[in-house]
């Protein structure tokens, strides 16, 4: 039914003005319209809910939209837990920004290496 509680790390990650600004919001409200691969956030959210119901836990990559409009790539771990006889959903995020930036830097380095090798081969042919 929405965020029941969160820690200050979630507030900082989402650049929310305050903790109460997150309370009551559904996680899909904190997402851009589409996720990776062009799938809608709502459709992906329904898929995640189906897997969660079947397995009781799930881990997946997701993109959230911060309060300032920028996006935040995260790895999400979701688990059903029992609290006082009630079922709750525990959600934990791991910020993937640095991992994605490192992967992009590696990809660019590989492209430069391939280009350099092509230039070297052309030089040898000339």
PDB file of C-alpha atoms in Angstrom:
ATOM      1  CA  UNK A   1       0.000   0.000   0.000  1.00  0.00           C
ATOM      2  CA  UNK A   2       3.032   2.263  -0.021  1.00  0.00           C
ATOM      3  CA  UNK A   3       6.150   3.009   1.967  1.00  0.00           C
ATOM      4  CA  UNK A   4       5.375   2.415   5.626  1.00  0.00           C
ATOM      5  CA  UNK A   5       8.815   3.318   6.925  1.00  0.00           C
ATOM      6  CA  UNK A   6      12.275   4.040   5.551  1.00  0.00           C
ATOM      7  CA  UNK A   7      15.715   4.982   6.778  1.00  0.00           C
ATOM      8  CA  UNK A   8      17.662   8.169   6.164  1.00  0.00           C
ATOM      9  CA  UNK A   9      19.774   6.416   3.503  1.00  0.00           C
ATOM     10  CA  UNK A  10      16.643   6.083   1.328  1.00  0.00           C
ATOM     11  CA  UNK A  11      15.889   9.776   1.852  1.00  0.00           C
ATOM     12  CA  UNK A  12      19.427  10.695   0.748  1.00  0.00           C
ATOM     13  CA  UNK A  13      19.477   8.282  -2.216  1.00  0.00           C
ATOM     14  CA  UNK A  14      16.199   9.639  -3.562  1.00  0.00           C
ATOM     15  CA  UNK A  15      17.116  13.224  -2.627  1.00  0.00           C
ATOM     16  CA  UNK A  16      13.769  13.525  -0.898  1.00  0.00           C
ATOM     17  CA  UNK A  17      13.103  16.684   1.091  1.00  0.00           C
ATOM     18  CA  UNK A  18      12.272  14.608   4.186  1.00  0.00           C
ATOM     19  CA  UNK A  19      11.396  11.118   5.384  1.00  0.00           C
ATOM     20  CA  UNK A  20       7.644  11.916   5.517  1.00  0.00           C
ATOM     21  CA  UNK A  21       7.825  12.841   1.804  1.00  0.00           C
ATOM     22  CA  UNK A  22       8.433   9.148   1.069  1.00  0.00           C
ATOM     23  CA  UNK A  23       5.842   7.670   3.418  1.00  0.00           C
ATOM     24  CA  UNK A  24       2.692   6.389   1.771  1.00  0.00           C
ATOM     25  CA  UNK A  25       4.179   6.425  -1.726  1.00  0.00           C
ATOM     26  CA  UNK A  26       4.166   3.290  -3.820  1.00  0.00           C
ATOM     27  CA  UNK A  27       7.598   2.450  -5.172  1.00  0.00           C
ATOM     28  CA  UNK A  28       6.256   2.691  -8.712  1.00  0.00           C
ATOM     29  CA  UNK A  29       5.526   6.378  -7.969  1.00  0.00           C
ATOM     30  CA  UNK A  30       9.264   6.804  -7.415  1.00  0.00           C
ATOM     31  CA  UNK A  31      10.119   5.440 -10.863  1.00  0.00           C
ATOM     32  CA  UNK A  32      10.371   6.874 -14.365  1.00  0.00           C
ATOM     33  CA  UNK A  33       7.653   5.748 -16.807  1.00  0.00           C
ATOM     34  CA  UNK A  34       9.930   3.079 -18.331  1.00  0.00           C
ATOM     35  CA  UNK A  35      12.654   0.739 -17.128  1.00  0.00           C
ATOM     36  CA  UNK A  36      15.588  -0.730 -19.057  1.00  0.00           C
ATOM     37  CA  UNK A  37      14.565  -2.476 -22.218  1.00  0.00           C
ATOM     38  CA  UNK A  38      11.688  -0.041 -22.722  1.00  0.00           C
ATOM     39  CA  UNK A  39       9.262  -1.896 -20.430  1.00  0.00           C
ATOM     40  CA  UNK A  40       6.893   0.286 -18.461  1.00  0.00           C
ATOM     41  CA  UNK A  41       7.644   0.606 -14.764  1.00  0.00           C
ATOM     42  CA  UNK A  42       4.071  -0.469 -13.963  1.00  0.00           C
ATOM     43  CA  UNK A  43       4.394  -3.658 -16.062  1.00  0.00           C
ATOM     44  CA  UNK A  44       7.782  -4.479 -14.522  1.00  0.00           C
ATOM     45  CA  UNK A  45       6.340  -3.817 -11.055  1.00  0.00           C
ATOM     46  CA  UNK A  46       3.476  -6.278 -11.688  1.00  0.00           C
ATOM     47  CA  UNK A  47       6.020  -8.861 -12.877  1.00  0.00           C
ATOM     48  CA  UNK A  48       8.096  -8.346  -9.717  1.00  0.00           C
ATOM     49  CA  UNK A  49       4.967  -8.723  -7.559  1.00  0.00           C
ATOM     50  CA  UNK A  50       4.094 -12.028  -9.292  1.00  0.00           C
ATOM     51  CA  UNK A  51       7.597 -13.419  -8.707  1.00  0.00           C
ATOM     52  CA  UNK A  52       7.551 -12.187  -5.113  1.00  0.00           C
ATOM     53  CA  UNK A  53       4.233 -13.930  -4.449  1.00  0.00           C
ATOM     54  CA  UNK A  54       5.543 -17.180  -5.933  1.00  0.00           C
ATOM     55  CA  UNK A  55       8.997 -17.186  -4.349  1.00  0.00           C
ATOM     56  CA  UNK A  56       8.694 -14.988  -1.247  1.00  0.00           C
ATOM     57  CA  UNK A  57      11.767 -12.983  -2.270  1.00  0.00           C
ATOM     58  CA  UNK A  58      13.254 -11.508  -5.412  1.00  0.00           C
ATOM     59  CA  UNK A  59      16.359  -9.601  -6.552  1.00  0.00           C
ATOM     60  CA  UNK A  60      16.449  -7.447  -9.677  1.00  0.00           C
ATOM     61  CA  UNK A  61      17.809  -4.226 -11.193  1.00  0.00           C
ATOM     62  CA  UNK A  62      15.557  -1.164 -11.202  1.00  0.00           C
ATOM     63  CA  UNK A  63      15.719   2.539 -11.982  1.00  0.00           C
ATOM     64  CA  UNK A  64      14.178   5.019  -9.547  1.00  0.00           C
ATOM     65  CA  UNK A  65      13.512   8.662 -10.214  1.00  0.00           C
ATOM     66  CA  UNK A  66      14.825  11.008  -7.572  1.00  0.00           C
ATOM     67  CA  UNK A  67      12.867  13.995  -6.330  1.00  0.00           C
ATOM     68  CA  UNK A  68      15.180  16.262  -8.375  1.00  0.00           C
ATOM     69  CA  UNK A  69      14.282  14.360 -11.577  1.00  0.00           C
ATOM     70  CA  UNK A  70      17.566  12.470 -12.001  1.00  0.00           C
ATOM     71  CA  UNK A  71      17.553   8.687 -12.164  1.00  0.00           C
ATOM     72  CA  UNK A  72      19.083   6.237  -9.726  1.00  0.00           C
ATOM     73  CA  UNK A  73      20.017   2.719 -10.878  1.00  0.00           C
ATOM     74  CA  UNK A  74      19.687   0.219  -8.024  1.00  0.00           C
ATOM     75  CA  UNK A  75      19.785  -3.473  -7.343  1.00  0.00           C
ATOM     76  CA  UNK A  76      16.667  -4.286  -5.337  1.00  0.00           C
ATOM     77  CA  UNK A  77      16.222  -7.124  -2.860  1.00  0.00           C
ATOM     78  CA  UNK A  78      12.610  -7.710  -1.829  1.00  0.00           C
ATOM     79  CA  UNK A  79      11.492 -10.200   0.823  1.00  0.00           C
ATOM     80  CA  UNK A  80       8.228 -10.938   2.582  1.00  0.00           C
ATOM     81  CA  UNK A  81       8.603 -10.997   6.373  1.00  0.00           C
ATOM     82  CA  UNK A  82       6.200 -11.558   9.276  1.00  0.00           C
ATOM     83  CA  UNK A  83       5.879  -8.756  11.821  1.00  0.00           C
ATOM     84  CA  UNK A  84       3.480  -9.312  14.696  1.00  0.00           C
ATOM     85  CA  UNK A  85       1.456 -11.765  12.627  1.00  0.00           C
ATOM     86  CA  UNK A  86       1.216  -9.356   9.677  1.00  0.00           C
ATOM     87  CA  UNK A  87       3.037  -9.822   6.399  1.00  0.00           C
ATOM     88  CA  UNK A  88       5.272  -6.944   5.396  1.00  0.00           C
ATOM     89  CA  UNK A  89       7.566  -6.448   2.439  1.00  0.00           C
ATOM     90  CA  UNK A  90      11.164  -5.540   3.218  1.00  0.00           C
ATOM     91  CA  UNK A  91      12.938  -3.721   0.398  1.00  0.00           C
ATOM     92  CA  UNK A  92      16.686  -3.006   0.277  1.00  0.00           C
ATOM     93  CA  UNK A  93      18.478  -1.043  -2.445  1.00  0.00           C
ATOM     94  CA  UNK A  94      22.088  -1.100  -3.544  1.00  0.00           C
ATOM     95  CA  UNK A  95      23.162   1.946  -5.578  1.00  0.00           C
ATOM     96  CA  UNK A  96      24.581   0.778  -8.937  1.00  0.00           C
ATOM     97  CA  UNK A  97      25.755   4.202 -10.127  1.00  0.00           C
ATOM     98  CA  UNK A  98      29.479   3.531  -9.615  1.00  0.00           C
ATOM     99  CA  UNK A  99      29.250   0.042 -11.134  1.00  0.00           C
ATOM    100  CA  UNK A 100      27.498   1.390 -14.230  1.00  0.00           C
ATOM    101  CA  UNK A 101      29.960   4.273 -14.575  1.00  0.00           C
ATOM    102  CA  UNK A 102      32.881   1.830 -14.330  1.00  0.00           C
ATOM    103  CA  UNK A 103      31.303  -0.440 -16.950  1.00  0.00           C
ATOM    104  CA  UNK A 104      30.806   2.542 -19.276  1.00  0.00           C
ATOM    105  CA  UNK A 105      34.434   3.654 -18.787  1.00  0.00           C
ATOM    106  CA  UNK A 106      35.611   0.112 -19.578  1.00  0.00           C
ATOM    107  CA  UNK A 107      33.450   0.018 -22.707  1.00  0.00           C
ATOM    108  CA  UNK A 108      34.924   3.334 -23.911  1.00  0.00           C
ATOM    109  CA  UNK A 109      38.472   2.092 -23.220  1.00  0.00           C
ATOM    110  CA  UNK A 110      37.798  -1.056 -25.234  1.00  0.00           C
ATOM    111  CA  UNK A 111      36.447   1.031 -28.118  1.00  0.00           C
ATOM    112  CA  UNK A 112      39.594   3.214 -28.071  1.00  0.00           C
ATOM    113  CA  UNK A 113      41.804   0.106 -28.049  1.00  0.00           C
ATOM    114  CA  UNK A 114      39.994  -1.378 -31.054  1.00  0.00           C
ATOM    115  CA  UNK A 115      40.235   1.949 -32.901  1.00  0.00           C
ATOM    116  CA  UNK A 116      43.940   2.174 -32.082  1.00  0.00           C
ATOM    117  CA  UNK A 117      44.512  -1.362 -33.343  1.00  0.00           C
ATOM    118  CA  UNK A 118      42.698  -0.532 -36.603  1.00  0.00           C
ATOM    119  CA  UNK A 119      44.849   2.565 -37.080  1.00  0.00           C
ATOM    120  CA  UNK A 120      47.979   0.527 -36.434  1.00  0.00           C
ATOM    121  CA  UNK A 121      46.887  -2.091 -38.981  1.00  0.00           C
ATOM    122  CA  UNK A 122      46.187   0.635 -41.564  1.00  0.00           C
ATOM    123  CA  UNK A 123      49.616   2.134 -40.884  1.00  0.00           C
ATOM    124  CA  UNK A 124      51.274  -1.210 -41.457  1.00  0.00           C
ATOM    125  CA  UNK A 125      49.356  -1.687 -44.723  1.00  0.00           C
ATOM    126  CA  UNK A 126      50.420   1.771 -45.923  1.00  0.00           C
TER     127      UNK A 126
END
